mmCIF file of C-alpha atoms in Angstrom:
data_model
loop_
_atom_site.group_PDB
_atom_site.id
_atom_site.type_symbol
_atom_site.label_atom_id
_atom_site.label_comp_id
_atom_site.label_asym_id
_atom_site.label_seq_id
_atom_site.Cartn_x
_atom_site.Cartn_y
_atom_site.Cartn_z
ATOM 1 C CA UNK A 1 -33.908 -14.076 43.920
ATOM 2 C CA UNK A 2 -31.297 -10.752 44.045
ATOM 3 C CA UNK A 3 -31.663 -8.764 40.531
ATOM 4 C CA UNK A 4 -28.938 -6.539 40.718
ATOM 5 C CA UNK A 5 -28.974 -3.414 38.471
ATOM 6 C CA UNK A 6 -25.954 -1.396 39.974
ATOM 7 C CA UNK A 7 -23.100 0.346 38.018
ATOM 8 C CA UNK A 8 -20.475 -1.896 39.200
ATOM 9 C CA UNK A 9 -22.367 -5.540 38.305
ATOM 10 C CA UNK A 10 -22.396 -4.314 34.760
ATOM 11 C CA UNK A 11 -18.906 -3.293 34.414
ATOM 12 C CA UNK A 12 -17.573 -6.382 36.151
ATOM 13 C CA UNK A 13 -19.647 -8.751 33.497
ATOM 14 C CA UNK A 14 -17.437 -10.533 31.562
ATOM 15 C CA UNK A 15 -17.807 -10.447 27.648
ATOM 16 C CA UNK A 16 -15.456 -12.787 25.632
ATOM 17 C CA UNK A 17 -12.906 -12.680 28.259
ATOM 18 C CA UNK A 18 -12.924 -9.737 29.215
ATOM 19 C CA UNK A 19 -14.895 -7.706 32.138
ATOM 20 C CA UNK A 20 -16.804 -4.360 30.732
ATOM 21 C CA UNK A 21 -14.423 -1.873 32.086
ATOM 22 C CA UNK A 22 -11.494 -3.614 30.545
ATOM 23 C CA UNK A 23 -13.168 -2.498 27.342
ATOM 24 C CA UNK A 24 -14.108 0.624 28.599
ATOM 25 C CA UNK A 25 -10.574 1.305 29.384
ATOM 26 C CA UNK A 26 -9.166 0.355 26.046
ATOM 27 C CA UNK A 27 -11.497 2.998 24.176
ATOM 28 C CA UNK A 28 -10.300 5.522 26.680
ATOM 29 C CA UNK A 29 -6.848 4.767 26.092
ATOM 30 C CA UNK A 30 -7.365 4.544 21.896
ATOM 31 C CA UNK A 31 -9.422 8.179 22.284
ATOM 32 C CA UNK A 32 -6.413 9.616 24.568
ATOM 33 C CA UNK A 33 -4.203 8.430 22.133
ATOM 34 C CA UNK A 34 -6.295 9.731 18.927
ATOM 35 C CA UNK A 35 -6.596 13.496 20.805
ATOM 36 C CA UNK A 36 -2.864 13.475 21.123
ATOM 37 C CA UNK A 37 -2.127 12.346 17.505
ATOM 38 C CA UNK A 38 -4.307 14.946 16.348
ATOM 39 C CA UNK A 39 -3.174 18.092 17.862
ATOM 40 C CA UNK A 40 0.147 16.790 17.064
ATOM 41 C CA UNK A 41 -0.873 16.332 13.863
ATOM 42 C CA UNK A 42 -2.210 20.245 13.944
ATOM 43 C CA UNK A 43 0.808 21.850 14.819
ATOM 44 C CA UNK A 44 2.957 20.219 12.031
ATOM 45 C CA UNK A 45 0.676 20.700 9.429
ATOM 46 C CA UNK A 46 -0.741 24.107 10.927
ATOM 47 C CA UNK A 47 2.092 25.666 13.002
ATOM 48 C CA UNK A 48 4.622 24.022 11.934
ATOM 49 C CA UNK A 49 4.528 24.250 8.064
ATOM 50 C CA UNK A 50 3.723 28.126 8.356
ATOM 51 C CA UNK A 51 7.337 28.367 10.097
ATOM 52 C CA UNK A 52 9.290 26.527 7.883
ATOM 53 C CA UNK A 53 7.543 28.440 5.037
ATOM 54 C CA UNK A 54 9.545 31.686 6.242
ATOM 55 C CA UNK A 55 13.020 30.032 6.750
ATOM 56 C CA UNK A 56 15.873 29.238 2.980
ATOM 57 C CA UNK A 57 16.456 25.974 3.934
ATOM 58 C CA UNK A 58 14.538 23.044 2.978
ATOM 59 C CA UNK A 59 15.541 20.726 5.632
ATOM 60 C CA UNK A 60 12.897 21.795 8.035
ATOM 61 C CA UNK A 61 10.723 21.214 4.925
ATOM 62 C CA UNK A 62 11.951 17.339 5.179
ATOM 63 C CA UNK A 63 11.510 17.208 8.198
ATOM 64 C CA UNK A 64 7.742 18.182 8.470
ATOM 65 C CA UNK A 65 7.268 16.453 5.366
ATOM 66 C CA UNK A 66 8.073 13.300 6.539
ATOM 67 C CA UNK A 67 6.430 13.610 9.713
ATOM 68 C CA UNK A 68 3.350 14.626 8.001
ATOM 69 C CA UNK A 69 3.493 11.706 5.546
ATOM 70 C CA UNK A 70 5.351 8.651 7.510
ATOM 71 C CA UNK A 71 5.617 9.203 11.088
ATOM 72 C CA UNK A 72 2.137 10.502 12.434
ATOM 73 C CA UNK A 73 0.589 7.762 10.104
ATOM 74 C CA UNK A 74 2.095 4.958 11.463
ATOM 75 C CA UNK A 75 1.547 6.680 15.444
ATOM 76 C CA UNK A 76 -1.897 6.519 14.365
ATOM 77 C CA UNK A 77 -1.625 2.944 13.459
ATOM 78 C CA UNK A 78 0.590 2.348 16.327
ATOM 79 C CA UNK A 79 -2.196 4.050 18.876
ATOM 80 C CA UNK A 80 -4.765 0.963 18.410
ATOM 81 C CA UNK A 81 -1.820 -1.706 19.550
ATOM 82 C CA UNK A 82 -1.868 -0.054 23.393
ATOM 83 C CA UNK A 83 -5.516 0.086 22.704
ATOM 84 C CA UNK A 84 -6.122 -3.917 22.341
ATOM 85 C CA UNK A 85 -2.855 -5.504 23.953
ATOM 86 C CA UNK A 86 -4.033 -5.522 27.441
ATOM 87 C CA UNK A 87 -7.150 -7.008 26.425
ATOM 88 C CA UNK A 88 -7.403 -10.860 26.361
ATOM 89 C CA UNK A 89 -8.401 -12.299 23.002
ATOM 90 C CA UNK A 90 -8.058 -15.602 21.192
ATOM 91 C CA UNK A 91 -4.318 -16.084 19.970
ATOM 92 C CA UNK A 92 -5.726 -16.068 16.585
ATOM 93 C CA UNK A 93 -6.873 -12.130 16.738
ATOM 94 C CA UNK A 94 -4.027 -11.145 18.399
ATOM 95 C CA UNK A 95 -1.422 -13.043 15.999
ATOM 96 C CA UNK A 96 -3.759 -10.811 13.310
ATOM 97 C CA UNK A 97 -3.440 -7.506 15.267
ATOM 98 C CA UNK A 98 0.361 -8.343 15.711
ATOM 99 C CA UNK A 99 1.268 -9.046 12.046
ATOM 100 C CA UNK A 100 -1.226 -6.019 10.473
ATOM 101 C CA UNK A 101 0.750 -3.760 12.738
ATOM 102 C CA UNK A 102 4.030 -5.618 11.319
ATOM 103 C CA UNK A 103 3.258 -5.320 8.162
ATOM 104 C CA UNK A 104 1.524 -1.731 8.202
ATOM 105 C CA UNK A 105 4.930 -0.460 10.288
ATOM 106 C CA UNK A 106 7.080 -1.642 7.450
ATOM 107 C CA UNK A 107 5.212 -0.148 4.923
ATOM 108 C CA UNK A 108 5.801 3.260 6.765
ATOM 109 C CA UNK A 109 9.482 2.954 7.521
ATOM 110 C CA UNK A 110 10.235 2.229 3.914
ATOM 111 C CA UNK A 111 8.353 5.193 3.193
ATOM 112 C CA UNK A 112 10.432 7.441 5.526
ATOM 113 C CA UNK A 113 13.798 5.953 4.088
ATOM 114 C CA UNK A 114 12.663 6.473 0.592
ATOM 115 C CA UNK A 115 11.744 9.837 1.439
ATOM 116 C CA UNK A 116 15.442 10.646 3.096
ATOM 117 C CA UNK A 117 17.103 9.025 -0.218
ATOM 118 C CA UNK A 118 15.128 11.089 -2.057
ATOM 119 C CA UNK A 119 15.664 14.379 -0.450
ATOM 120 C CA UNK A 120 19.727 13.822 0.237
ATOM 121 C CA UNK A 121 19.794 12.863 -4.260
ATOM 122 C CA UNK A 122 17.709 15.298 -5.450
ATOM 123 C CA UNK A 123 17.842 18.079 -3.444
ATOM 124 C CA UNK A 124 21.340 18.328 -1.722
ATOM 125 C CA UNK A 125 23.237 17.348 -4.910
ATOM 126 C CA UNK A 126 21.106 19.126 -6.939
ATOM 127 C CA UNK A 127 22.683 21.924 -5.370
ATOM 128 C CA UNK A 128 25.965 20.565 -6.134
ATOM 129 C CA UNK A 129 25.270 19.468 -10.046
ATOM 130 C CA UNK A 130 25.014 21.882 -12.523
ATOM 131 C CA UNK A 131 24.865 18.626 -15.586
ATOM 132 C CA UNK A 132 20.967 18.782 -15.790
ATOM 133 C CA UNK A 133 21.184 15.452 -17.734
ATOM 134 C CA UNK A 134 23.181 13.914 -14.961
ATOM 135 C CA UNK A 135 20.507 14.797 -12.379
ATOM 136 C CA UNK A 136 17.689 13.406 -14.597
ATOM 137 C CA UNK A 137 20.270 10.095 -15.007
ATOM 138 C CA UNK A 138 20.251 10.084 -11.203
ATOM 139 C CA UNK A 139 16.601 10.264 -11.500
ATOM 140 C CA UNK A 140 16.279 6.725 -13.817
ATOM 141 C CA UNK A 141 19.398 5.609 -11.091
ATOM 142 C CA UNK A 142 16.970 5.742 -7.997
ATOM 143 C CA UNK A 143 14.465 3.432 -9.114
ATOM 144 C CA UNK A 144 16.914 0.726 -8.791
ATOM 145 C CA UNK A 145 17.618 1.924 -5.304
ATOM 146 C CA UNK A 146 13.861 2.505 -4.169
ATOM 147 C CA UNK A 147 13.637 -1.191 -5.846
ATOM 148 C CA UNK A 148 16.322 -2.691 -3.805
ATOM 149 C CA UNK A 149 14.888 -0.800 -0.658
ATOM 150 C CA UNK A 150 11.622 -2.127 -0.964
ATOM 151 C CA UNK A 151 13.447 -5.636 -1.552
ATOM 152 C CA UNK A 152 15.433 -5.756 1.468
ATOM 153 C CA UNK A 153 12.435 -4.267 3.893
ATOM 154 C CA UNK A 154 10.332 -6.988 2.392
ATOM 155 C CA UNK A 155 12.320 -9.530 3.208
ATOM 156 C CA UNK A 156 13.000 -8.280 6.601
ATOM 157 C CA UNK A 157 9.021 -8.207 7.596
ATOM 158 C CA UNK A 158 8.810 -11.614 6.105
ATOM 159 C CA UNK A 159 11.520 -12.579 8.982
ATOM 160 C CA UNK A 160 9.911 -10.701 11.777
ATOM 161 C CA UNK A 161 6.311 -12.368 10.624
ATOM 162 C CA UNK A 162 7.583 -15.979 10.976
ATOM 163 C CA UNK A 163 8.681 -17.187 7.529
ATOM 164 C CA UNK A 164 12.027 -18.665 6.704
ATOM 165 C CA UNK A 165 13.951 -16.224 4.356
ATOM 166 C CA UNK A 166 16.579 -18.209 4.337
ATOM 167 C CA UNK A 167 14.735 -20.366 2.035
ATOM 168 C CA UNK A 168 13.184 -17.186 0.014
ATOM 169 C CA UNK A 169 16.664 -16.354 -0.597
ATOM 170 C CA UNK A 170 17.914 -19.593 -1.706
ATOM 171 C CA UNK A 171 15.182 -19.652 -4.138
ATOM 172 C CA UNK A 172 15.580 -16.126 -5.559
ATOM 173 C CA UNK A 173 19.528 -17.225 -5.758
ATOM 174 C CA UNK A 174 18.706 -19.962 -7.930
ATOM 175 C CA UNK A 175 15.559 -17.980 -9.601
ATOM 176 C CA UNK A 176 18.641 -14.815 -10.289
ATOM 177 C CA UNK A 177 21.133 -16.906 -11.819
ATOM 178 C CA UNK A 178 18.789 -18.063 -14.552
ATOM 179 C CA UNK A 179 17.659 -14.692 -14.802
ATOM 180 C CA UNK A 180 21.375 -13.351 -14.954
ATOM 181 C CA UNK A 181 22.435 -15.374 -17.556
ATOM 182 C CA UNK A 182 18.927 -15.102 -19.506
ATOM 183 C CA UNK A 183 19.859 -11.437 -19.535
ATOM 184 C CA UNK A 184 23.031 -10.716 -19.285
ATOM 185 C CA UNK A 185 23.441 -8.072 -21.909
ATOM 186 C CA UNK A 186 20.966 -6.421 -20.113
ATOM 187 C CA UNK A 187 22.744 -6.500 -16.483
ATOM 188 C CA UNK A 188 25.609 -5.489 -18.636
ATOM 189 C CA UNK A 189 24.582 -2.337 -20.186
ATOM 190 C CA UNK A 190 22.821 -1.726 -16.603
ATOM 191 C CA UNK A 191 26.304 -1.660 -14.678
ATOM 192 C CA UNK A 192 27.881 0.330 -17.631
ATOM 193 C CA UNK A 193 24.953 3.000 -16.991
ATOM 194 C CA UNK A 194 26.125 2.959 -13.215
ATOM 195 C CA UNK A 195 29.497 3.378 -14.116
ATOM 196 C CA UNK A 196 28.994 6.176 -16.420
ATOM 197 C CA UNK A 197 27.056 8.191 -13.798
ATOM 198 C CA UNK A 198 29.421 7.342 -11.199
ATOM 199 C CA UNK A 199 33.090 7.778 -13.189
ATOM 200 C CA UNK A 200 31.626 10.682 -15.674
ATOM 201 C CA UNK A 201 34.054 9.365 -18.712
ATOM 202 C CA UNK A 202 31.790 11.921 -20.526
ATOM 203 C CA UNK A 203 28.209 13.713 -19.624
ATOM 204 C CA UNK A 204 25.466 15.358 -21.570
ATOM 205 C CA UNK A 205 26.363 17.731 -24.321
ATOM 206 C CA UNK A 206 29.972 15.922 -24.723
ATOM 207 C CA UNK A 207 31.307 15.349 -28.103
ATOM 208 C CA UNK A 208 32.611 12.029 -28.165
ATOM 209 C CA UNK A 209 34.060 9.919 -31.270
ATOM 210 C CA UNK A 210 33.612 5.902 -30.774
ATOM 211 C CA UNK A 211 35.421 3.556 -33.478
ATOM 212 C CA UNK A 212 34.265 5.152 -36.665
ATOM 213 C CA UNK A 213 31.224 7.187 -35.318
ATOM 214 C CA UNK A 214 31.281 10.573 -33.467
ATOM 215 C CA UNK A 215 28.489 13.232 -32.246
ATOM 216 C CA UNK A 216 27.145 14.898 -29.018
ATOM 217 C CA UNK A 217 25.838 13.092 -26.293
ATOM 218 C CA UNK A 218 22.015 13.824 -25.883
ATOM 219 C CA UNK A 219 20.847 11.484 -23.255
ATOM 220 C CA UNK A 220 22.237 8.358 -21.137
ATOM 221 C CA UNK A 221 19.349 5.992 -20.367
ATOM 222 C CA UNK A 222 19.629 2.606 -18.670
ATOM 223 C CA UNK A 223 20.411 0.580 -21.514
ATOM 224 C CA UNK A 224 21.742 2.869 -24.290
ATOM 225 C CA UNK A 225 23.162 6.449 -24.321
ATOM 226 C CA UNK A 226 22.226 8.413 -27.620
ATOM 227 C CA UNK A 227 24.123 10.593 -29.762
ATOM 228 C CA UNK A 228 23.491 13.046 -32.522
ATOM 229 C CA UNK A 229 26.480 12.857 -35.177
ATOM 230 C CA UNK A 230 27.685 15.758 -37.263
ATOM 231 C CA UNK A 231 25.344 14.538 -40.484
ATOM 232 C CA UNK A 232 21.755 14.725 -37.819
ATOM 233 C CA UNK A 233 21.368 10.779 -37.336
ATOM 234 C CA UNK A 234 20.746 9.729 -33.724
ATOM 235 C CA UNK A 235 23.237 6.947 -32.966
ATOM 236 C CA UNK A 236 22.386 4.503 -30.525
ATOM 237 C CA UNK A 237 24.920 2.810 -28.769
ATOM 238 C CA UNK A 238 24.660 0.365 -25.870
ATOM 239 C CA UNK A 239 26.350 1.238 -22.398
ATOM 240 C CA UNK A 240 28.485 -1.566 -22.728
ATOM 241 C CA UNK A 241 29.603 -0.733 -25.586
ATOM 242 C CA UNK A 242 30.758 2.523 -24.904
ATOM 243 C CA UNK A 243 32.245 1.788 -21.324
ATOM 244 C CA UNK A 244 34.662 -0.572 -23.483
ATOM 245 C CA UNK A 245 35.452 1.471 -25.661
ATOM 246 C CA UNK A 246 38.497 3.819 -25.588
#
């Protein structure tokens, strides 16, 4: 009977699938990849951030920003996929690795969009918009668009992962026309808001006389704008109303 102890009969012995060194390659790929991602990581939060700290503009800001908070999050993610996919595994764990990735990519690219909306509304027209209670009705504005991001890049990972959005979409079709017409005053006054930000027909600290009632405008929500009249009462008046009005 041969007992063999040597190096190489332990890394050729094959555990679930896979020989020793396969493994022991993986890890040395993952660490590479984790050394790399970290003194990347070091120079934009170290080197990086202490240059854009000396420069006026605040794209370089951005742009460190988003690497700091989206991109070298999801590399880090990204650096266990080389890791595993060479390794052989039941199609169960790698359909798991596969869709986690999926799902935890997505989450990171809506992120990084959100993040570029953000910075090109608030910060390049804010240089461009002196109405302060335009720029805060901008504000209330992007929450629809974050919402409709987050929508469409949901619906998009549900494609990529296998399920039939078709079908998702044909129920939320049927699910938003009941809504629509449960609420329709409310999609109303929440197009006339959109209008009134977009068009301007008047902006904060207008005085503006509608039918019988006049005042200054004090703020321009979602649903109603509100006005102080000449007597001190706060008239409320809904969008709709006043984008119909002459």
């Amino acid at each position: 009977m041969n007992i063999s102890f040597g190096t190489n009969s332990f890394m050729d012995r094959i555990l679930w699938g896979n020989a020793v060194s396969e493994y022991m390659f993986s890890v040395l790929i993952f660490i590479v990849l984790m050394a790399a991602l970290w003194g990347l990581n070091l120079l934009v939060t170290k080197i990086l951030k202490n240059i854009t700290k000396k420069t006026d503009t605040t794209f370089d800001d951005f742009v460190v920003s988003i690497l700091e908070k989206a991109v070298l999050p999801a590399m880090y993610v990204g650096a266990f996929f080389p890791a595993t996919h060479r390794l052989a595994m039941a199609d169960g764990a790698k359909l798991f690795i596969n869709k986690t990735t999926l799902v935890v990519m997505t989450y990171f690219v809506i992120k990084a969009a959100i993040m570029l909306i953000d910075y090109v509304v608030l910060e390049i027209l804010d240089k461009h918009e002196d109405d302060e209670g335009r720029m805060k009705s901008i504000k209330g504005l992007m929450v629809i668009v974050k919402g409709t991001i987050w929508m469409i890049g949901l619906l998009v990972m549900l494609d990529n992962l296998g399920y039939k959005v078709s079908t998702i979409l044909a129920g939320l079709g049927i699910g938003g026309v009941a809504v629509a017409l449960a609420a329709q005053a409310i999609l109303g006054d929440l197009f006339s808001y959109v209008s009134i930000i977009l068009d301007k027909p008047f902006i904060t600290g207008d005085f503006i006389v509608v039918d019988d009632n006049m005042g200054t405008v004090e703020n321009i929500g979602i649903k109603t704008t509100r006005i102080r009249s000449l007597s001190g009462e706060e008239i409320i008046f809904s969008n709709s109303n006043l984008t119909s009005s002459r």
